[in-house]
Coordinates of C-alpha atoms in Angstrom, one line a residue:
X101 CA 31.8 25.7 46.4
X102 CA 29.6 23.2 44.5
X103 CA 31.2 22.1 41.2
X104 CA 29.5 23.5 38.1
X105 CA 27.5 20.9 36.2
X106 CA 28.7 20.1 32.7
X107 CA 26.4 20.7 29.7
X108 CA 26.1 16.9 29.4
X109 CA 25.2 16.5 33.0
X110 CA 22.7 19.3 32.9
X111 CA 21.1 17.6 29.9
X112 CA 20.6 14.4 31.9
X113 CA 19.2 16.4 34.8
X114 CA 16.8 18.2 32.5
X115 CA 15.6 14.9 30.9
X116 CA 15.0 13.4 34.3
X117 CA 13.0 16.4 35.5
X118 CA 11.0 16.3 32.3
X119 CA 10.2 12.6 32.8
X120 CA 9.1 13.3 36.4
X121 CA 6.9 16.2 35.3
X122 CA 5.3 14.1 32.6
X123 CA 4.6 11.2 35.0
X124 CA 3.2 13.5 37.7
X125 CA 1.2 15.7 35.4
X126 CA -0.2 13.5 32.6
X127 CA -2.5 15.2 30.0
X128 CA -5.7 13.2 30.2
X129 CA -7.0 11.4 27.1
X130 CA -10.5 10.1 26.9
X131 CA -12.1 7.6 24.4
X132 CA -13.8 9.3 21.5
X133 CA -11.5 12.3 21.6
X134 CA -10.8 13.6 18.1
X135 CA -7.2 14.7 18.1
X136 CA -4.2 14.4 15.9
X137 CA -1.9 14.2 18.9
X138 CA 0.0 11.1 19.8
X139 CA -0.7 9.2 23.0
X140 CA 1.5 7.5 25.6
X141 CA 0.8 3.8 26.2
X142 CA 2.1 1.9 29.2
X143 CA 3.7 -1.6 28.8
X144 CA 4.8 -2.7 32.3
X145 CA 7.7 -0.3 33.3
X146 CA 7.9 1.1 29.8
X147 CA 5.9 3.9 28.1
X148 CA 5.6 4.0 24.3
X149 CA 4.5 6.6 21.8
X150 CA 1.4 5.6 19.7
X151 CA -0.8 7.1 17.1
X152 CA -4.5 6.3 17.1
X153 CA -6.8 5.4 14.2
X154 CA -10.0 7.3 14.2
X155 CA -13.2 5.3 13.8
X156 CA -12.3 2.2 15.7
X157 CA -15.7 1.0 16.9
X158 CA -14.8 -1.4 19.7
X159 CA -16.3 1.0 22.2
X160 CA -14.6 2.7 25.1
X161 CA -12.4 -0.3 26.1
X162 CA -10.3 -0.7 22.9
X163 CA -8.8 1.6 20.4
X164 CA -6.5 0.9 17.4
X165 CA -3.0 2.2 17.7
X166 CA 0.3 1.9 15.9
X167 CA 3.5 2.3 17.9
X168 CA 6.1 4.8 16.7
X169 CA 9.7 5.6 17.6
X170 CA 9.7 7.8 20.8
X171 CA 11.8 10.6 19.2
X172 CA 9.7 11.4 16.2
X173 CA 6.9 9.7 14.2
X174 CA 8.2 11.1 10.9
X175 CA 10.5 9.9 8.2
X176 CA 13.6 10.7 10.3
X177 CA 12.6 7.8 12.7
X178 CA 12.4 5.2 9.9
X179 CA 15.9 3.8 10.5
X180 CA 15.8 3.7 14.3
X181 CA 12.2 2.5 14.0
X182 CA 13.4 -0.5 12.0
X183 CA 16.4 -1.0 14.4
X184 CA 14.2 -1.2 17.4
X185 CA 11.2 -3.1 15.9
X186 CA 8.7 -0.3 15.7
X187 CA 8.0 -0.9 12.0
X188 CA 7.4 -4.6 12.6
X189 CA 4.0 -4.0 14.2
X190 CA 0.8 -3.1 12.3
X191 CA -2.2 -1.6 14.0
X192 CA -3.0 -3.1 17.4
X193 CA -6.0 -3.2 19.6
X194 CA -5.0 -1.3 22.7
X195 CA -6.9 -1.4 25.9
X196 CA -7.7 2.2 26.8
X197 CA -6.8 1.4 30.4
X198 CA -3.2 1.2 29.2
X199 CA -3.2 4.8 27.9
X200 CA -1.3 7.2 30.2
X201 CA -2.5 10.3 28.4
X202 CA -1.3 12.5 25.5
X203 CA 2.4 12.0 24.6
X204 CA 4.9 14.3 26.2
X205 CA 8.7 14.5 25.5
X206 CA 9.3 13.6 29.1
X207 CA 8.1 10.0 28.4
X208 CA 10.9 9.4 25.9
X209 CA 13.3 8.0 28.5
X210 CA 10.8 5.4 29.4
X211 CA 10.5 3.9 25.9
X212 CA 12.2 0.6 24.9
X213 CA 14.3 2.4 22.3
X214 CA 15.6 5.0 24.7
X215 CA 16.9 2.1 26.9
X216 CA 18.5 0.4 23.9
X217 CA 15.9 -2.4 23.8
X218 CA 14.1 -3.9 20.9
X219 CA 10.3 -4.0 21.1
X220 CA 9.3 -7.5 22.0
X221 CA 7.6 -9.6 19.3
X222 CA 4.6 -10.1 21.5
X223 CA 3.7 -6.6 22.7
X224 CA 0.7 -7.9 24.6
X225 CA -2.0 -6.6 22.2
X226 CA -3.7 -8.5 19.4
X227 CA -3.7 -7.1 15.8
X228 CA -6.6 -4.8 15.1
X229 CA -9.1 -5.8 12.4
X230 CA -9.7 -3.8 9.3
X231 CA -11.8 -3.8 6.1
X232 CA -12.2 -2.3 2.7
X233 CA -15.4 -0.5 1.8
X234 CA -16.5 -0.2 -1.8
X235 CA -19.1 2.6 -2.0
X236 CA -21.4 4.1 -4.6
X237 CA -21.9 7.8 -4.2
X238 CA -24.3 10.1 -6.2
X239 CA -22.5 12.3 -8.7
X240 CA -24.9 15.3 -8.1
X241 CA -22.9 16.5 -5.0
X242 CA -25.7 15.3 -2.7
X243 CA -23.3 12.8 -1.1
X244 CA -26.1 10.3 -1.1
X245 CA -25.2 6.7 -1.7
X246 CA -24.6 3.3 -0.1
X247 CA -22.0 0.7 0.5
X248 CA -21.8 -1.9 -2.3
X249 CA -19.3 -4.3 -0.7
X250 CA -17.5 -4.7 2.6
X251 CA -14.4 -6.9 2.6
X252 CA -13.0 -8.1 5.9
X253 CA -11.6 -8.8 8.3
X254 CA -7.9 -8.1 7.6
X255 CA -5.5 -8.5 10.5
X256 CA -2.6 -7.0 8.7
X257 CA -2.7 -3.7 6.9
X258 CA -0.4 -4.9 4.2
X259 CA -3.0 -7.5 3.1
X260 CA -5.7 -4.9 3.0
X261 CA -3.4 -2.6 1.0
X262 CA -2.6 -5.4 -1.5
X263 CA -6.3 -6.0 -2.2
X264 CA -7.0 -2.3 -2.1
X265 CA -4.3 -1.7 -4.8
X266 CA -6.0 -4.4 -7.0
X267 CA -9.4 -2.7 -6.6
X268 CA -8.0 0.7 -7.3
X269 CA -6.4 -0.7 -10.5
X270 CA -9.7 -2.3 -11.5
X271 CA -11.6 1.0 -10.9
X272 CA -9.0 3.2 -12.8
X273 CA -10.9 5.3 -15.3
X274 CA -14.2 3.4 -14.7
X275 CA -15.3 5.0 -11.4
X276 CA -18.1 7.1 -13.0
X277 CA -19.1 4.6 -15.7
X278 CA -19.7 1.4 -13.8
X279 CA -23.0 2.5 -12.3
X280 CA -25.0 5.2 -14.0
X281 CA -25.3 8.3 -11.8
X282 CA -22.9 7.1 -9.2
X283 CA -19.1 7.3 -8.6
X284 CA -17.6 4.1 -7.3
X285 CA -14.9 4.6 -4.6
X286 CA -13.0 2.5 -2.1
X287 CA -11.8 3.3 1.3
X288 CA -9.8 1.5 4.0
X289 CA -10.9 1.6 7.6
X290 CA -11.5 -0.3 10.8
X291 CA -13.8 -3.3 10.7
X292 CA -17.3 -2.4 12.1
X293 CA -17.5 -5.2 14.6
X294 CA -21.2 -4.7 15.2
X295 CA -21.9 -5.3 11.5
X296 CA -19.6 -8.3 11.1
X297 CA -22.3 -10.3 9.3
X298 CA -22.3 -7.8 6.4
X299 CA -18.7 -8.4 5.5
X300 CA -17.4 -10.8 2.9
X301 CA -14.3 -12.8 3.7
X302 CA -11.5 -11.6 1.4
X303 CA -9.2 -14.6 1.7
X304 CA -8.9 -17.1 -1.1
X305 CA -11.3 -15.1 -3.2
X306 CA -10.9 -12.8 -6.2
X307 CA -11.7 -9.3 -4.9
X308 CA -12.0 -7.9 -8.4
X309 CA -14.7 -10.5 -9.2
X310 CA -16.5 -9.6 -6.0
X311 CA -16.4 -5.9 -7.1
X312 CA -17.8 -6.7 -10.5
X313 CA -20.6 -8.8 -9.0
X314 CA -21.5 -6.0 -6.6
X315 CA -21.6 -3.5 -9.4
X316 CA -23.7 -5.8 -11.6
X317 CA -26.3 -6.0 -8.8
X318 CA -26.6 -2.2 -8.9
X319 CA -27.1 -2.1 -12.6
X320 CA -29.9 -4.6 -12.6

């Protein structure tokens, strides 16, 4: 009689079957799809879990992604995420041809971390470009308004966040008084590549001074 499979052995068999099912039955993902679900991205023989950033405007060929630990993208993965290098990568420009489909648990065994490997420093994708947008919006609930200032490009989110924090501090309590009839707000987002000429280089400049100059132009 065949020997009974141990629970540990059965778990390995189940994981292998899940991997084969995922590889043979990918859930298709298409550019422009609006979904909160993670995607699976292929790197040679490996498959990694990634989250997409809505609004990336490079067209159908590139999309901004950040890689997350294969087990879970939430706080519980912060320690293994650091151990295996997932937290060392900011948003990346991912060729859509590398996307296998939506993430499925069966892909987990194909990730670097599942094989005890640290993510390489050069993942083969360039950093995505981002910007800060300072906007003036009407206070009459009409949502009319315009963009006062576009700061970019940033290649690292932490640099954008640092400037964003300075701008938020400068706006604190003054959002509705700087420009009569408008509320001044700031948002972080992908760089609109097609409008690159409209952006102000944020490096080696005082972003708060740029904000004040933009507001002064509105009030003239």
